[in-house]
Short mmCIF file of C-alpha atoms in Angstrom, two decimals:
data_model
loop_
_atom_site.label_atom_id
_atom_site.label_comp_id
_atom_site.label_asym_id
_atom_site.label_seq_id
_atom_site.Cartn_x
_atom_site.Cartn_y
_atom_site.Cartn_z
CA MET A 1 127.31 72.15 -90.33
CA LYS A 2 129.59 69.15 -90.14
CA TRP A 3 129.89 67.44 -93.51
CA GLY A 4 131.33 64.25 -92.05
CA ASN A 5 128.26 63.59 -89.89
CA PHE A 6 125.89 64.50 -92.70
CA LEU A 7 127.58 62.30 -95.29
CA ALA A 8 127.87 59.37 -92.87
CA THR A 9 124.17 59.62 -92.00
CA ALA A 10 123.28 59.90 -95.69
CA PHE A 11 125.34 56.79 -96.40
CA ILE A 12 123.63 54.82 -93.59
CA ILE A 13 120.22 55.96 -94.79
CA LEU A 14 121.10 54.82 -98.30
CA ILE A 15 122.00 51.35 -96.98
CA ILE A 16 118.78 51.19 -94.95
CA ILE A 17 116.70 52.08 -98.02
CA LEU A 18 118.53 49.57 -100.20
CA LEU A 19 117.97 46.77 -97.70
CA GLN A 20 114.47 47.59 -96.48
CA TRP A 21 112.73 48.93 -99.61
CA PRO A 22 112.46 45.59 -101.48
CA LYS A 23 110.60 44.13 -98.46
CA MET A 24 108.15 47.03 -98.42
CA LYS A 25 106.96 46.93 -102.03
CA GLN A 26 103.56 45.44 -101.21
CA LYS A 27 102.97 47.59 -98.15
CA PRO A 28 100.37 50.41 -98.17
CA LYS A 29 101.43 53.88 -99.23
CA LYS A 30 101.07 55.25 -95.70
CA GLU A 31 103.70 52.89 -94.37
CA LYS A 32 106.17 53.81 -97.11
CA SER A 33 105.69 57.53 -96.59
CA ALA A 34 106.13 57.23 -92.80
CA PHE A 35 109.36 55.31 -93.41
CA ILE A 36 110.70 57.95 -95.81
CA VAL A 37 109.60 60.94 -93.70
CA LEU A 38 111.26 59.55 -90.56
CA LEU A 39 114.48 58.95 -92.51
CA LEU A 40 114.34 62.52 -93.83
CA ILE A 41 113.92 63.86 -90.28
CA GLY A 42 117.05 61.91 -89.33
CA LEU A 43 118.92 63.33 -92.32
CA PHE A 44 117.74 66.84 -91.50
CA LEU A 45 118.90 66.60 -87.86
CA SER A 46 122.32 65.32 -88.95
CA MET A 47 123.01 68.67 -90.65
CA PHE A 48 123.33 70.45 -87.30
CA ASP A 49 126.16 70.35 -84.81
CA LEU A 50 123.78 68.60 -82.41
CA PRO A 51 125.58 68.61 -79.04
CA TYR A 52 126.03 72.38 -79.08
CA ILE A 53 122.62 73.64 -80.19
CA GLY A 54 119.51 74.05 -78.04
CA GLY A 55 117.43 70.90 -77.86
CA PRO A 56 115.01 68.77 -75.87
CA ALA A 57 117.32 68.28 -72.87
CA LYS A 58 117.79 72.05 -72.56
CA TRP A 59 114.06 72.79 -72.95
CA ILE A 60 113.13 70.24 -70.32
CA GLU A 61 115.75 71.53 -67.91
CA TYR A 62 114.29 75.00 -68.41
CA VAL A 63 110.71 73.84 -67.76
CA PHE A 64 111.51 71.79 -64.65
CA ASN A 65 114.13 74.17 -63.26
CA PRO A 66 111.92 75.42 -60.35
CA PHE A 67 111.48 71.85 -59.03
CA GLY A 68 115.20 71.20 -59.25
CA GLU A 69 115.84 74.34 -57.21
CA ILE A 70 113.53 73.15 -54.45
CA LEU A 71 115.63 69.98 -54.27
CA GLU A 72 118.91 71.91 -54.07
CA LYS A 73 117.85 73.79 -50.89
CA MET B 1 101.18 41.07 -85.29
CA LYS B 2 98.20 40.31 -83.09
CA THR B 3 99.38 36.80 -82.32
CA VAL B 4 102.42 38.12 -80.42
CA LYS B 5 102.27 36.76 -76.88
CA ILE B 6 104.66 36.82 -73.98
CA SER B 7 104.18 35.36 -70.51
CA SER B 8 103.86 37.59 -67.48
CA LEU B 9 107.10 36.12 -66.10
CA GLN B 10 108.82 37.33 -69.25
CA MET B 11 107.29 40.74 -68.69
CA ALA B 12 108.72 40.79 -65.17
CA MET B 13 112.10 39.70 -66.53
CA LEU B 14 111.95 42.49 -69.11
CA MET B 15 110.99 45.12 -66.58
CA TYR B 16 113.52 44.21 -63.88
CA PRO B 17 116.69 44.95 -65.91
CA THR B 18 114.89 47.88 -67.52
CA ILE B 19 114.77 49.65 -64.16
CA VAL B 20 117.70 48.13 -62.30
CA ALA B 21 120.40 48.20 -65.00
CA THR B 22 121.00 51.92 -65.02
CA ALA B 23 119.75 52.47 -61.48
CA ILE B 24 122.34 50.35 -59.65
CA LEU B 25 125.21 52.18 -61.25
CA SER B 26 124.46 55.86 -60.97
CA VAL B 27 121.61 56.12 -58.46
CA PRO B 28 123.65 55.39 -55.27
CA ASN B 29 125.73 58.46 -56.08
CA LEU B 30 122.76 60.68 -56.95
CA THR B 31 120.87 59.57 -53.83
CA ALA B 32 123.86 59.95 -51.53
CA THR B 33 124.23 63.58 -52.58
CA TYR B 34 121.02 64.34 -50.67
CA ALA B 35 120.56 61.52 -48.21
CA ASN B 36 124.18 60.85 -47.12
CA GLN B 37 124.27 57.74 -44.90
CA ASP B 38 120.49 57.27 -45.19
CA LEU B 39 120.70 56.50 -48.91
CA TRP B 40 119.36 52.99 -48.39
CA ILE B 41 116.00 54.35 -47.13
CA SER B 42 115.36 56.39 -50.28
CA PRO B 43 114.45 53.49 -52.63
CA ILE B 44 111.70 52.47 -50.20
CA PHE B 45 110.08 55.90 -50.50
CA ALA B 46 110.73 55.96 -54.25
CA SER B 47 109.07 52.57 -54.72
CA ILE B 48 105.74 54.16 -53.71
CA ILE B 49 105.83 55.86 -57.12
CA GLY B 50 106.53 52.48 -58.68
CA PHE B 51 103.56 50.79 -56.99
CA LEU B 52 101.32 53.72 -57.91
CA THR B 53 102.46 53.60 -61.55
CA VAL B 54 101.86 49.85 -61.84
CA PHE B 55 98.43 50.28 -60.24
CA ILE B 56 97.54 53.03 -62.74
CA SER B 57 98.73 51.08 -65.77
CA VAL B 58 96.94 47.89 -64.68
CA ARG B 59 93.72 49.85 -64.09
CA LEU B 60 93.97 51.59 -67.46
CA HIS B 61 94.69 48.23 -69.06
CA LYS B 62 91.51 46.77 -67.52
CA LEU B 63 89.43 49.59 -69.01
CA TYR B 64 91.01 49.22 -72.47
CA PRO B 65 92.28 45.62 -72.61
CA GLU B 66 93.58 45.37 -76.18
CA LYS B 67 95.15 48.81 -76.47
CA THR B 68 98.23 50.74 -75.47
CA VAL B 69 98.27 54.27 -74.09
CA ILE B 70 98.89 55.78 -77.54
CA GLN B 71 95.60 54.30 -78.77
CA PHE B 72 93.29 54.72 -75.79
CA SER B 73 94.31 58.30 -74.94
CA GLU B 74 92.48 59.22 -78.17
CA GLN B 75 89.35 57.52 -76.83
CA ILE B 76 89.65 59.12 -73.41
CA ILE B 77 90.30 62.77 -74.23
CA GLY B 78 89.30 63.00 -77.87
CA ARG B 79 91.06 62.60 -81.17
CA ILE B 80 93.22 65.73 -81.50
CA PRO B 81 94.24 66.10 -77.80
CA GLY B 82 94.88 62.35 -77.76
CA LYS B 83 97.22 62.64 -80.74
CA ILE B 84 99.08 65.51 -79.06
CA LEU B 85 99.40 63.53 -75.83
CA GLY B 86 100.60 60.51 -77.83
CA LEU B 87 103.26 62.68 -79.43
CA ALA B 88 104.35 63.84 -75.97
CA PHE B 89 104.71 60.20 -74.85
CA LEU B 90 106.67 59.30 -77.99
CA PHE B 91 108.90 62.32 -77.57
CA PHE B 92 109.56 61.39 -73.96
CA TYR B 93 110.41 57.79 -74.78
CA ILE B 94 112.63 58.56 -77.77
CA GLN B 95 114.50 61.14 -75.73
CA SER B 96 114.86 58.76 -72.77
CA THR B 97 116.23 56.10 -75.10
CA GLY B 98 118.77 58.61 -76.36
CA GLY B 99 119.64 59.51 -72.78
CA ILE B 100 120.08 55.89 -71.70
CA THR B 101 122.27 55.18 -74.72
CA ARG B 102 124.35 58.24 -73.94
CA SER B 103 124.83 57.35 -70.27
CA TYR B 104 125.76 53.78 -71.27
CA ALA B 105 128.34 55.06 -73.74
CA GLU B 106 129.74 57.65 -71.33
CA PHE B 107 130.26 54.91 -68.78
CA ILE B 108 132.00 52.58 -71.22
CA VAL B 109 134.21 55.34 -72.62
CA SER B 110 135.18 56.77 -69.23
CA SER B 111 135.86 53.41 -67.54
CA PHE B 112 137.04 50.92 -70.14
CA LEU B 113 137.41 51.92 -73.78
CA PHE B 114 139.36 55.13 -73.32
CA GLN B 115 140.53 55.42 -76.92
CA THR B 116 137.27 54.56 -78.66
CA PRO B 117 135.18 57.42 -80.08
CA ILE B 118 131.85 57.56 -78.26
CA ILE B 119 129.86 57.37 -81.50
CA VAL B 120 131.20 53.86 -82.16
CA VAL B 121 129.96 52.62 -78.78
CA ILE B 122 126.56 54.23 -79.29
CA VAL B 123 126.01 53.06 -82.87
CA SER B 124 127.07 49.47 -82.19
CA MET B 125 124.66 49.23 -79.23
CA VAL B 126 121.75 50.82 -81.10
CA LEU B 127 122.35 48.53 -84.08
CA LEU B 128 122.29 45.46 -81.82
CA CYS B 129 119.09 46.63 -80.13
CA ALA B 130 117.56 47.41 -83.53
CA PHE B 131 118.03 43.77 -84.56
CA ALA B 132 116.41 42.62 -81.32
CA VAL B 133 113.46 44.99 -81.73
CA TYR B 134 113.08 44.02 -85.39
CA GLY B 135 112.59 40.45 -84.18
CA GLY B 136 109.58 41.55 -82.15
CA LEU B 137 108.37 41.32 -78.58
CA GLU B 138 108.52 37.52 -78.42
CA VAL B 139 112.18 37.61 -79.35
CA LEU B 140 112.81 40.24 -76.69
CA GLY B 141 111.00 38.10 -74.14
CA ARG B 142 113.12 35.05 -74.94
CA ILE B 143 116.36 37.04 -75.03
CA THR B 144 115.68 38.39 -71.58
CA GLN B 145 114.80 34.93 -70.31
CA VAL B 146 118.24 33.75 -71.39
CA LEU B 147 120.06 36.85 -70.15
CA PHE B 148 118.25 37.29 -66.84
CA PRO B 149 120.29 34.71 -64.86
CA LEU B 150 123.47 36.18 -66.34
CA PHE B 151 122.30 39.54 -65.08
CA PHE B 152 121.09 38.48 -61.67
CA VAL B 153 123.64 35.86 -60.52
CA PRO B 154 126.80 38.02 -60.89
CA LEU B 155 125.04 40.78 -58.97
CA PHE B 156 124.36 38.29 -56.20
CA LEU B 157 127.96 36.99 -56.31
CA LEU B 158 129.26 40.54 -56.06
CA ILE B 159 127.34 41.02 -52.82
CA ILE B 160 128.79 37.81 -51.33
CA LEU B 161 132.37 38.33 -52.54
CA LEU B 162 132.41 41.83 -51.12
CA SER B 163 131.24 40.76 -47.67
CA PRO B 164 134.73 40.72 -46.01
CA GLU B 165 135.04 44.43 -46.73
CA TYR B 166 131.82 45.50 -45.04
CA GLU B 167 132.04 48.15 -42.36
CA PHE B 168 128.59 47.91 -40.80
CA SER B 169 129.02 50.92 -38.54
CA ASN B 170 128.85 53.18 -41.64
CA ILE B 171 125.08 52.94 -41.44
CA PHE B 172 124.94 55.02 -38.24
CA PRO B 173 123.59 57.51 -37.36
CA ILE B 174 120.29 56.50 -38.91
CA LEU B 175 118.01 59.45 -39.78
CA GLU B 176 120.46 61.93 -38.32
CA ARG B 177 118.64 64.93 -39.75
CA GLY B 178 115.10 63.60 -39.85
CA LEU B 179 113.14 62.16 -42.77
CA LEU B 180 113.67 65.03 -45.20
CA PRO B 181 117.11 64.03 -46.62
CA PRO B 182 116.04 60.47 -47.59
CA ILE B 183 112.83 61.86 -49.11
CA LYS B 184 114.88 64.32 -51.18
CA GLY B 185 117.14 61.45 -52.15
CA ALA B 186 114.09 59.47 -53.23
CA VAL B 187 113.23 61.99 -55.96
CA VAL B 188 115.89 60.77 -58.39
CA PRO B 189 115.18 57.01 -58.06
CA GLY B 190 111.49 57.98 -58.22
CA GLY B 191 112.12 58.95 -61.82
CA TRP B 192 113.39 55.42 -62.44
CA PHE B 193 110.46 53.75 -60.67
CA SER B 194 108.13 55.81 -62.82
CA GLU B 195 109.44 53.90 -65.84
CA PHE B 196 107.19 51.03 -64.74
CA PHE B 197 104.58 52.75 -66.89
CA ILE B 198 106.20 50.82 -69.76
CA THR B 199 104.16 47.83 -68.57
CA ILE B 200 101.19 49.47 -70.32
CA PHE B 201 102.91 48.69 -73.63
CA LEU B 202 103.48 45.06 -72.62
CA LEU B 203 100.22 44.16 -70.86
CA PRO B 204 98.12 43.89 -74.06
CA PHE B 205 100.48 41.14 -75.29
CA LEU B 206 100.36 38.95 -72.20
CA ALA B 207 99.24 35.37 -72.67
CA ASP B 208 98.12 35.11 -69.02
CA LYS B 209 96.52 38.46 -68.32
CA LYS B 210 95.33 37.68 -64.82
CA LYS B 211 98.86 37.38 -63.51
CA GLY B 212 99.91 40.70 -65.07
CA SER B 213 99.26 42.88 -62.06
CA LYS B 214 100.72 40.35 -59.63
CA TYR B 215 103.98 40.14 -61.53
CA GLY B 216 104.03 43.93 -61.98
CA ILE B 217 103.82 44.50 -58.22
CA LEU B 218 106.36 41.72 -57.64
CA THR B 219 108.81 43.40 -60.02
CA VAL B 220 108.49 46.75 -58.25
CA PHE B 221 109.17 44.95 -54.98
CA ALA B 222 112.20 43.12 -56.41
CA VAL B 223 113.61 46.35 -57.82
CA MET B 224 113.13 48.07 -54.47
CA ILE B 225 114.92 45.27 -52.58
CA THR B 226 117.77 45.27 -55.11
CA LEU B 227 118.26 49.01 -54.85
CA VAL B 228 118.16 48.91 -51.04
CA VAL B 229 120.74 46.11 -50.97
CA VAL B 230 123.01 47.77 -53.53
CA ASN B 231 122.82 51.08 -51.70
CA LEU B 232 123.59 49.29 -48.43
CA ILE B 233 126.70 47.51 -49.73
CA VAL B 234 127.91 50.73 -51.33
CA LEU B 235 127.39 52.46 -47.98
CA PHE B 236 129.07 49.66 -46.01
CA ILE B 237 132.20 49.97 -48.14
CA LEU B 238 132.46 53.59 -49.19
CA GLY B 239 130.75 55.26 -46.23
CA ASN B 240 130.57 59.02 -46.47
CA THR B 241 132.55 59.18 -49.70
CA THR B 242 129.72 57.60 -51.74
CA SER B 243 128.51 60.94 -53.05
CA SER B 244 131.93 61.76 -54.54
CA LYS B 245 132.05 58.67 -56.81
CA THR B 246 130.22 58.81 -60.12
CA TYR B 247 129.81 55.03 -60.38
CA PRO B 248 130.00 53.68 -56.78
CA LEU B 249 129.25 50.08 -57.72
CA MET B 250 132.23 50.17 -60.10
CA ASN B 251 134.48 51.49 -57.34
CA ILE B 252 133.47 48.90 -54.80
CA SER B 253 133.85 45.98 -57.22
CA ARG B 254 137.55 46.92 -57.39
CA TYR B 255 137.77 46.09 -53.67
CA ILE B 256 137.25 42.39 -54.28
CA SER B 257 140.38 40.37 -53.68
CA ILE B 258 139.96 36.78 -52.54
CA ALA B 259 142.85 34.29 -52.56
CA ASP B 260 144.60 36.37 -55.25
CA PHE B 261 142.22 34.73 -57.68
CA PHE B 262 139.06 36.81 -57.72
CA GLU B 263 140.44 40.19 -58.65
CA ASN B 264 139.65 43.02 -61.03
CA LEU B 265 136.00 42.09 -60.98
CA GLU B 266 134.98 45.53 -62.24
CA SER B 267 134.74 43.84 -65.61
CA VAL B 268 131.90 41.76 -64.11
CA THR B 269 130.12 44.96 -63.18
CA MET B 270 130.62 46.18 -66.70
CA ALA B 271 129.19 42.93 -68.06
CA ILE B 272 126.10 43.23 -65.84
CA TRP B 273 125.67 46.80 -66.90
CA ILE B 274 126.00 46.04 -70.62
CA LEU B 275 123.53 43.13 -70.40
CA GLY B 276 121.07 45.24 -68.45
CA THR B 277 121.36 48.28 -70.68
CA PHE B 278 120.94 46.09 -73.73
CA VAL B 279 117.58 44.90 -72.37
CA LYS B 280 116.70 48.41 -71.22
CA ILE B 281 117.49 50.13 -74.53
CA SER B 282 115.70 47.35 -76.44
CA VAL B 283 112.54 47.73 -74.34
CA PHE B 284 112.52 51.52 -74.71
CA PHE B 285 113.34 51.20 -78.41
CA TYR B 286 110.45 48.74 -78.81
CA VAL B 287 108.09 51.11 -77.01
CA VAL B 288 109.10 54.00 -79.28
CA VAL B 289 108.74 51.96 -82.47
CA LEU B 290 105.44 50.34 -81.47
CA GLY B 291 104.10 53.67 -80.23
CA THR B 292 105.07 55.46 -83.45
CA ALA B 293 103.40 52.77 -85.55
CA GLN B 294 100.22 53.00 -83.47
CA TRP B 295 100.29 56.78 -83.50
CA LEU B 296 100.39 56.70 -87.31
CA ASN B 297 97.92 53.79 -87.50
CA ILE B 298 100.44 51.56 -89.24
CA GLU B 299 99.98 47.80 -89.17
CA ASP B 300 103.61 46.65 -89.32
CA TYR B 301 106.09 48.51 -87.12
CA ARG B 302 109.23 46.74 -88.30
CA PRO B 303 110.33 49.05 -91.15
CA LEU B 304 110.22 51.97 -88.69
CA VAL B 305 112.95 50.37 -86.56
CA TRP B 306 115.77 51.70 -88.76
CA PRO B 307 114.79 55.38 -89.08
CA ILE B 308 113.99 55.52 -85.38
CA GLY B 309 117.39 53.97 -84.63
CA ILE B 310 118.99 56.91 -86.42
CA LEU B 311 116.81 59.33 -84.44
CA ILE B 312 117.82 57.66 -81.15
CA VAL B 313 121.52 58.11 -81.98
CA GLU B 314 120.85 61.76 -82.78
CA PHE B 315 118.80 62.33 -79.63
CA SER B 316 121.64 60.91 -77.55
CA PHE B 317 123.82 63.83 -78.66
CA TRP B 318 121.22 66.55 -79.01
CA ALA B 319 121.86 69.43 -76.58
CA VAL B 320 124.15 67.28 -74.41
CA PRO B 321 127.68 68.62 -74.96
CA SER B 322 129.42 66.73 -72.12
CA SER B 323 128.88 64.04 -69.51
CA MET B 324 128.71 66.76 -66.84
CA ALA B 325 125.81 68.40 -68.66
CA PHE B 326 124.12 65.02 -68.89
CA ILE B 327 124.45 64.31 -65.16
CA HIS B 328 123.08 67.78 -64.42
CA TYR B 329 120.08 67.01 -66.64
CA GLU B 330 119.63 63.64 -64.98
CA ILE B 331 119.43 65.20 -61.50
CA THR B 332 117.58 68.46 -62.05
CA ALA B 333 115.17 67.66 -64.86
CA PHE B 334 114.78 63.95 -65.61
CA PRO B 335 113.08 62.78 -62.36
CA PHE B 336 110.37 65.45 -62.60
CA TYR B 337 109.94 65.01 -66.34
CA SER B 338 109.68 61.24 -65.97
CA VAL B 339 107.18 61.34 -63.11
CA THR B 340 105.06 63.97 -64.87
CA ILE B 341 104.81 62.03 -68.12
CA GLN B 342 104.63 58.50 -66.74
CA THR B 343 102.72 58.83 -63.48
CA ILE B 344 100.82 62.13 -63.20
CA ILE B 345 99.45 62.32 -66.77
CA PRO B 346 98.32 58.64 -66.72
CA LEU B 347 96.69 59.32 -63.33
CA PHE B 348 94.63 62.10 -64.94
CA LEU B 349 93.83 59.82 -67.90
CA LEU B 350 92.62 57.14 -65.48
CA GLY B 351 90.49 59.70 -63.61
CA ILE B 352 88.84 60.97 -66.80
CA ALA B 353 88.28 57.44 -68.12
CA PHE B 354 86.78 56.38 -64.79
CA PHE B 355 84.23 59.21 -64.72
CA ARG B 356 83.38 58.78 -68.39
CA ASN B 357 82.67 55.09 -67.89
CA LYS B 358 80.60 55.85 -64.79
CA ASN B 359 78.46 58.33 -66.74
CA ARG B 360 78.06 55.88 -69.59
CA ASN B 361 76.94 53.13 -67.23
CA ARG B 362 74.44 55.49 -65.57
CA ASN B 363 73.03 56.47 -68.96
CA LYS B 364 72.70 52.82 -69.86
CA LYS B 365 70.85 52.14 -66.62
CA LYS B 366 68.50 55.05 -67.32
CA GLU B 367 67.76 53.65 -70.76
CA THR B 368 67.01 50.19 -69.44
CA ASN B 369 64.85 51.66 -66.67
CA SER B 370 62.84 53.69 -69.17
CA VAL B 371 62.26 50.55 -71.23
CA TYR B 372 60.74 48.80 -68.23
CA LYS B 373 58.50 51.77 -67.44
#
């Protein structure tokens, strides 16, 4: 876990909430919860050392590896 | 939100940089790895995927005129599978946006801003695109209308200014080892041409719907010509060494030297690239945000711009430790992933929708017949 990344993301999220929340007061509950949940996903991801853990790019490379090998021949 | 309208010319101007911007810089190298001196033939083969994709998205659009793929896939294959498919599309687009942002930043950091941390380049670009997307599709359309000449004219000038350096004999021997190498080379640009599926997110907002398919086909054609020409000039200047340069267009723009006045024009290439990637990232960003809002059945997509911006920055780093790893991903996985999600799956959707509609029409006919009996 890298505290710098986490704290920086938390700070940015705080700014986003401060600026966007007043505009969303009248919006339906669903919209507000989607907004918050997506921000929390972002905060959650920032806790990892992202470049060095397994992730989408690795999974996709694994799935499509056979096709790539055909091309290499 | 429903009053948002863009013209089909604006759609074409949005799509052209969306494909060309990243393609002109890295694709000559990726294609040359397989096709060698036949690299200029590959975009012609690859454009078949582009034409097919535009055909599919226009057809799907005609069946479901007011909706995007996130909405009508629920109608075609049912609610739950449709939601899962929608999530797959969103995942693909958010990850592609991350990938584009990363490749943009890698290019800037490795060629111009050597001392700048890569995160600064990424965040500043994503923030700029977030403002553009927050403005909405009309704003994007107008931005691209202003930027398009600035994108297109320098590219054209580059071709003319480089002409004294051309070594036309580099093109021979044509098809030295048969058709297979250029077809292999077409796989990577095929992944780029597949991105024309994005038109499905723009077609419902066209003011002049009848011209949509015409301009779509025209854009594919323009992209194909551009890629052929760019690959040709790269070949004329670099010859067999094309495959060893990561950014061939950058290398050749350093060759320009006319009257000791036009020199160091690689900064022009950088400007083209930044303009193009700005449009490209904005369009992908818009697709992700609009798609997410539709997937969640939310009326106003604008508040979602900020959280998704954070996610895009994170996806640009996720599981990509170095630029080498990213290039490896771009060659071995991205073309197949892109074609699967953006051409093959929509083809199946179109097939299912076609047969469903046929059955429905037949049932309707039966009903009307039985009334007359």
